[in-house]
Amino acid sequence: MSSFHSSAVPIPDSPLVIAHRGYRAVFPENTLPAFQAAWQAGARMAELDVQWSRDGRLMVHHDTTLDRCSNGKGLLKDHDAEVLRTLDAGSWFSEKFTGISIPFLREVVATVPEGCWLNVEVKPEAVPDSRHMAKMVASLISACAPLKGRLIVSSFNHLFLQHLSRLPRPPLIGVLSQKWQKDEEILELCIKTEAFSWHPDHRTLEKKAVQRMKSEGFSVYPYTVNDKKRAEELLAMGVDGFFSDHVRILASTFRQGK
Ligand code: G3P
Ligand code: CA
C-alpha cells in the first residue's frame, strides 16, 4: 500500500452506502441538487462521472453523448464548456428541474461536507491517449484539492489507473471491473496500482473473490445495489459497502453516521 493510504483521513466505517451519481433515484443524476440531496440524506461518500470538454474543462456527466441527460446532442467531448453550460440537464428527469446545468467537477467538490468523501469515476472514453494524460490528471487533482485527500479516483480504463498510480503522491485508487473480467487479473491490477479498493459489478460477485481481495488488503464496493435483500447478501459476503441510487432508503437501513 502507498504511504498516502496511511496519511489520509480515514475512510468512513462500513457499511458505506455510496450515493451513485448523487441521489439519483429522486434527482437528475450527476447534478448539484442530486449531490446536495445525497449529503442531506446521510451519505458519507458520493460517486460521480467525469469527462473533459473540448477545451479541457472537467464536466460531471455519465454518458459520452449528451442526448439522454440533457437537451444537447452528440458527444460531450466535441463541445466547449461554454456551450455545455447553456444546456438543460434537469428537465429530461422532471420539469421541476428545468434549467439545471451540467456541473463542473469543482462545483460538486464544493458541496462535499467536512468529513465526507467523493469517488470520481473517470469515464474510459474520456482519456484519449497518453500524450494528454499528464495534463488531464493535473486538472483532476487540482479540482479535487479542496477535499484534502477525501477522494477515491476510479476508472474502467486500467491504463489510466496505472498512470495515476505512478504519480509522486497518488490519490486513493479504485479499480472498476466489468462482470466478464477475470478476478485474478483484477487482483493483479489492484496490487500493481496499489489500489485502495475494488469496485465490481454486484451481479456476478462471489464470496470467494470478496474474501481473496480483502485478504490482500483491498476494500470492496460493488455497484449498483438498489435492493435491501441483495445489500444484506453482499454484506454477509464481506463487502465494505456498495453504490446505490437510493441512498436515503439504504443509508437509513444501514445506519450512516459522520
Ligand atoms: O462507479 C460505479 C459505477 O458507477 C460504474 O458504472 O456505468 O454506473 O458508471 P456506471
Ligand atoms: Ca459511474
Short mmCIF file of C-alpha atoms and ligand atoms in Angstrom, two decimals:
data_model
loop_
_atom_site.label_atom_id
_atom_site.label_comp_id
_atom_site.label_asym_id
_atom_site.label_seq_id
_atom_site.Cartn_x
_atom_site.Cartn_y
_atom_site.Cartn_z
CA MET A 1 0.00 0.00 0.00
CA SER A 2 1.27 3.53 -0.75
CA SER A 3 2.12 5.94 2.04
CA PHE A 4 -0.89 8.02 1.00
CA HIS A 5 -3.17 5.32 2.44
CA SER A 6 -1.90 5.70 5.96
CA SER A 7 -1.68 9.51 5.94
CA ALA A 8 -5.18 10.15 4.58
CA VAL A 9 -8.24 10.99 6.70
CA PRO A 10 -9.75 7.57 7.49
CA ILE A 11 -12.49 6.42 5.18
CA PRO A 12 -15.93 6.19 6.88
CA ASP A 13 -16.73 2.91 8.60
CA SER A 14 -18.50 0.13 6.75
CA PRO A 15 -21.11 -0.50 5.59
CA LEU A 16 -20.60 2.53 3.39
CA VAL A 17 -23.59 3.41 1.19
CA ILE A 18 -22.13 5.43 -1.71
CA ALA A 19 -24.59 7.79 -3.42
CA HIS A 20 -24.36 6.71 -7.05
CA ARG A 21 -24.33 9.78 -9.35
CA GLY A 22 -25.76 11.62 -6.29
CA TYR A 23 -29.28 10.83 -5.05
CA ARG A 24 -30.13 9.56 -8.49
CA ALA A 25 -33.44 7.86 -7.74
CA VAL A 26 -35.10 11.19 -6.95
CA PHE A 27 -32.93 13.89 -8.62
CA PRO A 28 -31.39 14.21 -12.09
CA GLU A 29 -28.15 12.23 -11.92
CA ASN A 30 -24.79 13.98 -11.66
CA THR A 31 -26.30 17.43 -10.95
CA LEU A 32 -25.73 19.74 -7.99
CA PRO A 33 -29.22 19.10 -6.50
CA ALA A 34 -28.55 15.34 -6.66
CA PHE A 35 -25.35 15.74 -4.64
CA GLN A 36 -26.81 18.24 -2.16
CA ALA A 37 -29.72 15.83 -1.55
CA ALA A 38 -27.34 12.90 -1.10
CA TRP A 39 -25.44 14.68 1.68
CA GLN A 40 -28.72 15.71 3.32
CA ALA A 41 -29.90 12.09 3.16
CA GLY A 42 -26.87 10.99 5.20
CA ALA A 43 -24.45 9.83 2.51
CA ARG A 44 -20.83 9.95 3.62
CA MET A 45 -19.49 9.30 0.12
CA ALA A 46 -20.90 10.13 -3.31
CA GLU A 47 -19.82 8.90 -6.70
CA LEU A 48 -19.80 10.90 -9.95
CA ASP A 49 -18.61 10.52 -13.54
CA VAL A 50 -16.28 12.96 -15.25
CA GLN A 51 -15.26 13.74 -18.79
CA TRP A 52 -13.28 16.58 -20.36
CA SER A 53 -14.92 19.17 -22.59
CA ARG A 54 -13.25 20.05 -25.90
CA ASP A 55 -11.47 22.93 -24.18
CA GLY A 56 -10.25 20.77 -21.28
CA ARG A 57 -12.78 21.51 -18.52
CA LEU A 58 -13.90 18.68 -16.22
CA MET A 59 -17.63 18.15 -16.62
CA VAL A 60 -19.76 15.84 -14.45
CA HIS A 61 -21.74 13.63 -16.83
CA HIS A 62 -22.14 9.88 -17.29
CA ASP A 63 -22.80 9.18 -20.98
CA THR A 64 -20.32 10.07 -23.70
CA THR A 65 -23.27 11.64 -25.52
CA LEU A 66 -25.47 14.48 -24.32
CA ASP A 67 -28.76 13.11 -25.57
CA ARG A 68 -30.09 11.11 -22.61
CA CYS A 69 -29.42 13.52 -19.74
CA SER A 70 -29.65 16.97 -21.34
CA ASN A 71 -31.26 18.81 -24.21
CA GLY A 72 -27.95 18.68 -26.12
CA LYS A 73 -26.97 16.34 -28.93
CA GLY A 74 -23.82 14.42 -29.85
CA LEU A 75 -20.60 13.80 -27.99
CA LEU A 76 -19.80 15.86 -24.90
CA LYS A 77 -16.10 15.99 -25.81
CA ASP A 78 -16.90 17.78 -29.08
CA HIS A 79 -18.20 20.88 -27.27
CA ASP A 80 -16.52 23.67 -25.30
CA ALA A 81 -17.60 24.16 -21.69
CA GLU A 82 -19.23 27.49 -22.53
CA VAL A 83 -21.68 25.69 -24.83
CA LEU A 84 -22.19 22.73 -22.48
CA ARG A 85 -23.12 25.13 -19.69
CA THR A 86 -26.04 26.50 -21.67
CA LEU A 87 -27.66 23.04 -21.80
CA ASP A 88 -30.57 21.98 -19.60
CA ALA A 89 -29.58 18.86 -17.63
CA GLY A 90 -32.70 18.72 -15.46
CA SER A 91 -35.91 18.73 -17.49
CA TRP A 92 -35.32 15.26 -19.06
CA PHE A 93 -35.85 13.95 -15.50
CA SER A 94 -38.67 16.24 -14.37
CA GLU A 95 -39.99 19.67 -15.34
CA LYS A 96 -39.30 20.91 -11.83
CA PHE A 97 -35.56 20.66 -12.50
CA THR A 98 -35.65 22.70 -15.72
CA GLY A 99 -32.61 24.90 -16.22
CA ILE A 100 -30.10 22.95 -14.13
CA SER A 101 -26.65 22.86 -15.77
CA ILE A 102 -24.13 20.09 -16.23
CA PRO A 103 -21.82 20.85 -13.29
CA PHE A 104 -18.08 21.43 -13.35
CA LEU A 105 -16.24 18.94 -11.14
CA ARG A 106 -15.07 21.76 -8.86
CA GLU A 107 -18.68 22.75 -8.17
CA VAL A 108 -19.55 19.26 -6.93
CA VAL A 109 -16.34 19.19 -4.89
CA ALA A 110 -17.56 22.38 -3.17
CA THR A 111 -20.75 20.59 -1.96
CA VAL A 112 -18.83 17.88 -0.09
CA PRO A 113 -19.28 18.38 3.67
CA GLU A 114 -16.33 18.22 6.05
CA GLY A 115 -15.63 14.55 6.81
CA CYS A 116 -17.40 13.24 3.69
CA TRP A 117 -15.75 11.68 0.65
CA LEU A 118 -16.02 11.76 -3.12
CA ASN A 119 -15.44 8.96 -5.64
CA VAL A 120 -14.58 10.45 -9.02
CA GLU A 121 -15.02 7.94 -11.84
CA VAL A 122 -13.09 8.91 -14.96
CA LYS A 123 -15.06 7.54 -17.91
CA PRO A 124 -12.87 5.25 -20.04
CA GLU A 125 -13.61 7.05 -23.30
CA ALA A 126 -12.62 10.36 -21.69
CA VAL A 127 -8.91 9.50 -21.79
CA PRO A 128 -7.92 9.66 -25.47
CA ASP A 129 -4.20 8.91 -25.42
CA SER A 130 -1.14 9.03 -23.21
CA ARG A 131 0.08 12.37 -24.68
CA HIS A 132 -2.75 14.19 -22.93
CA MET A 133 -2.73 12.10 -19.79
CA ALA A 134 -0.47 14.22 -17.57
CA LYS A 135 -2.34 17.45 -18.29
CA MET A 136 -5.70 15.78 -17.68
CA VAL A 137 -4.62 14.20 -14.43
CA ALA A 138 -3.21 17.53 -13.22
CA SER A 139 -6.57 19.22 -13.84
CA LEU A 140 -8.38 16.44 -11.97
CA ILE A 141 -6.09 16.59 -8.94
CA SER A 142 -6.30 20.38 -8.85
CA ALA A 143 -10.15 20.40 -8.98
CA CYS A 144 -10.24 17.91 -6.08
CA ALA A 145 -7.62 19.70 -3.92
CA PRO A 146 -10.26 21.14 -1.50
CA LEU A 147 -11.15 17.57 -0.48
CA LYS A 148 -7.73 17.30 1.21
CA GLY A 149 -7.41 13.64 0.29
CA ARG A 150 -11.01 12.56 0.90
CA LEU A 151 -11.05 11.21 -2.64
CA ILE A 152 -11.08 7.89 -4.50
CA VAL A 153 -10.39 8.06 -8.23
CA SER A 154 -11.74 5.06 -10.13
CA SER A 155 -11.99 4.00 -13.76
CA PHE A 156 -12.68 1.09 -16.09
CA ASN A 157 -9.69 2.47 -18.02
CA HIS A 158 -6.92 0.48 -16.41
CA LEU A 159 -4.12 2.22 -18.30
CA PHE A 160 -5.33 5.48 -16.81
CA LEU A 161 -5.22 3.95 -13.31
CA GLN A 162 -1.67 2.74 -13.91
CA HIS A 163 -0.66 6.24 -14.97
CA LEU A 164 -2.32 7.65 -11.84
CA SER A 165 -0.54 5.17 -9.60
CA ARG A 166 2.84 6.40 -10.86
CA LEU A 167 2.27 9.96 -9.61
CA PRO A 168 4.57 11.01 -6.76
CA ARG A 169 1.56 11.27 -4.41
CA PRO A 170 -1.37 9.45 -6.00
CA PRO A 171 -4.95 9.72 -4.78
CA LEU A 172 -6.62 6.56 -3.49
CA ILE A 173 -7.32 4.35 -6.49
CA GLY A 174 -10.48 2.31 -7.08
CA VAL A 175 -10.27 -0.43 -9.71
CA LEU A 176 -13.57 -0.79 -11.57
CA SER A 177 -14.27 -4.08 -13.27
CA GLN A 178 -16.90 -5.44 -15.63
CA LYS A 179 -18.59 -8.76 -14.90
CA TRP A 180 -16.70 -10.52 -17.72
CA GLN A 181 -13.27 -9.57 -16.39
CA LYS A 182 -11.31 -12.26 -14.55
CA ASP A 183 -10.92 -11.81 -10.78
CA GLU A 184 -7.24 -12.88 -10.90
CA GLU A 185 -6.39 -10.20 -13.49
CA ILE A 186 -8.19 -7.58 -11.45
CA LEU A 187 -6.37 -8.64 -8.32
CA GLU A 188 -3.05 -8.28 -10.18
CA LEU A 189 -4.02 -4.76 -11.24
CA CYS A 190 -5.05 -3.84 -7.69
CA ILE A 191 -1.62 -4.96 -6.49
CA LYS A 192 0.22 -3.21 -9.34
CA THR A 193 -1.56 0.11 -8.82
CA GLU A 194 -1.51 -0.18 -5.01
CA ALA A 195 -5.25 0.38 -5.18
CA PHE A 196 -7.36 1.19 -2.18
CA SER A 197 -10.49 -0.59 -3.37
CA TRP A 198 -12.11 -2.89 -5.91
CA HIS A 199 -15.45 -1.83 -7.44
CA PRO A 200 -17.02 -4.92 -9.08
CA ASP A 201 -20.44 -5.47 -10.65
CA HIS A 202 -22.51 -6.98 -7.82
CA ARG A 203 -24.48 -9.24 -10.18
CA THR A 204 -21.68 -11.76 -10.61
CA LEU A 205 -19.79 -11.15 -7.39
CA GLU A 206 -18.88 -14.25 -5.37
CA LYS A 207 -17.87 -14.61 -1.76
CA LYS A 208 -14.52 -16.22 -2.58
CA ALA A 209 -13.49 -13.22 -4.71
CA VAL A 210 -14.51 -10.78 -1.96
CA GLN A 211 -12.52 -12.74 0.59
CA ARG A 212 -9.45 -13.00 -1.65
CA MET A 213 -9.43 -9.24 -2.27
CA LYS A 214 -9.94 -8.47 1.40
CA SER A 215 -7.17 -10.85 2.41
CA GLU A 216 -4.85 -8.76 0.19
CA GLY A 217 -5.98 -5.58 1.98
CA PHE A 218 -8.37 -4.09 -0.59
CA SER A 219 -11.79 -2.70 0.31
CA VAL A 220 -14.66 -4.00 -1.84
CA TYR A 221 -17.50 -1.71 -3.01
CA PRO A 222 -19.82 -3.33 -5.58
CA TYR A 223 -22.11 -1.36 -7.89
CA THR A 224 -25.10 -0.72 -8.17
CA VAL A 225 -27.32 -2.08 -5.40
CA ASN A 226 -30.87 -0.83 -5.00
CA ASP A 227 -32.43 -3.78 -3.21
CA LYS A 228 -32.19 -4.20 0.56
CA LYS A 229 -32.13 -8.01 0.43
CA ARG A 230 -29.26 -8.01 -2.07
CA ALA A 231 -27.42 -5.43 0.06
CA GLU A 232 -27.69 -7.78 3.05
CA GLU A 233 -26.38 -10.74 0.99
CA LEU A 234 -23.41 -8.71 -0.17
CA LEU A 235 -22.62 -7.53 3.35
CA ALA A 236 -22.75 -11.15 4.50
CA MET A 237 -20.12 -11.93 1.81
CA GLY A 238 -17.89 -9.33 3.49
CA VAL A 239 -18.11 -6.26 1.23
CA ASP A 240 -17.33 -2.89 2.83
CA GLY A 241 -20.27 -1.07 1.28
CA PHE A 242 -21.90 -0.54 -2.08
CA PHE A 243 -23.04 2.05 -4.60
CA SER A 244 -26.76 2.82 -4.59
CA ASP A 245 -29.18 5.09 -6.44
CA HIS A 246 -31.49 5.05 -3.39
CA VAL A 247 -29.14 6.46 -0.85
CA ARG A 248 -31.80 7.64 1.60
CA ILE A 249 -33.56 4.26 1.88
CA LEU A 250 -30.39 2.23 2.13
CA ALA A 251 -28.40 4.73 4.21
CA SER A 252 -31.13 4.77 6.86
CA THR A 253 -31.30 0.94 6.91
CA PHE A 254 -27.53 0.52 7.09
CA ARG A 255 -27.07 3.34 9.57
CA GLN A 256 -24.69 6.01 8.27
CA GLY A 257 -23.09 8.46 10.66
CA LYS A 258 -20.42 11.10 10.32
O1 G3P B 1 -18.56 3.51 -10.15
C1 G3P B 1 -19.55 2.54 -10.08
C2 G3P B 1 -20.49 2.61 -11.25
O2 G3P B 1 -20.89 3.94 -11.39
C3 G3P B 1 -19.88 2.13 -12.55
O3 G3P B 1 -20.78 2.05 -13.62
O4 G3P B 1 -21.93 2.82 -15.64
O5 G3P B 1 -22.85 3.44 -13.44
O6 G3P B 1 -20.75 4.49 -14.29
P1 G3P B 1 -21.60 3.25 -14.27
CA CA B 2 -20.12 5.81 -12.51
#
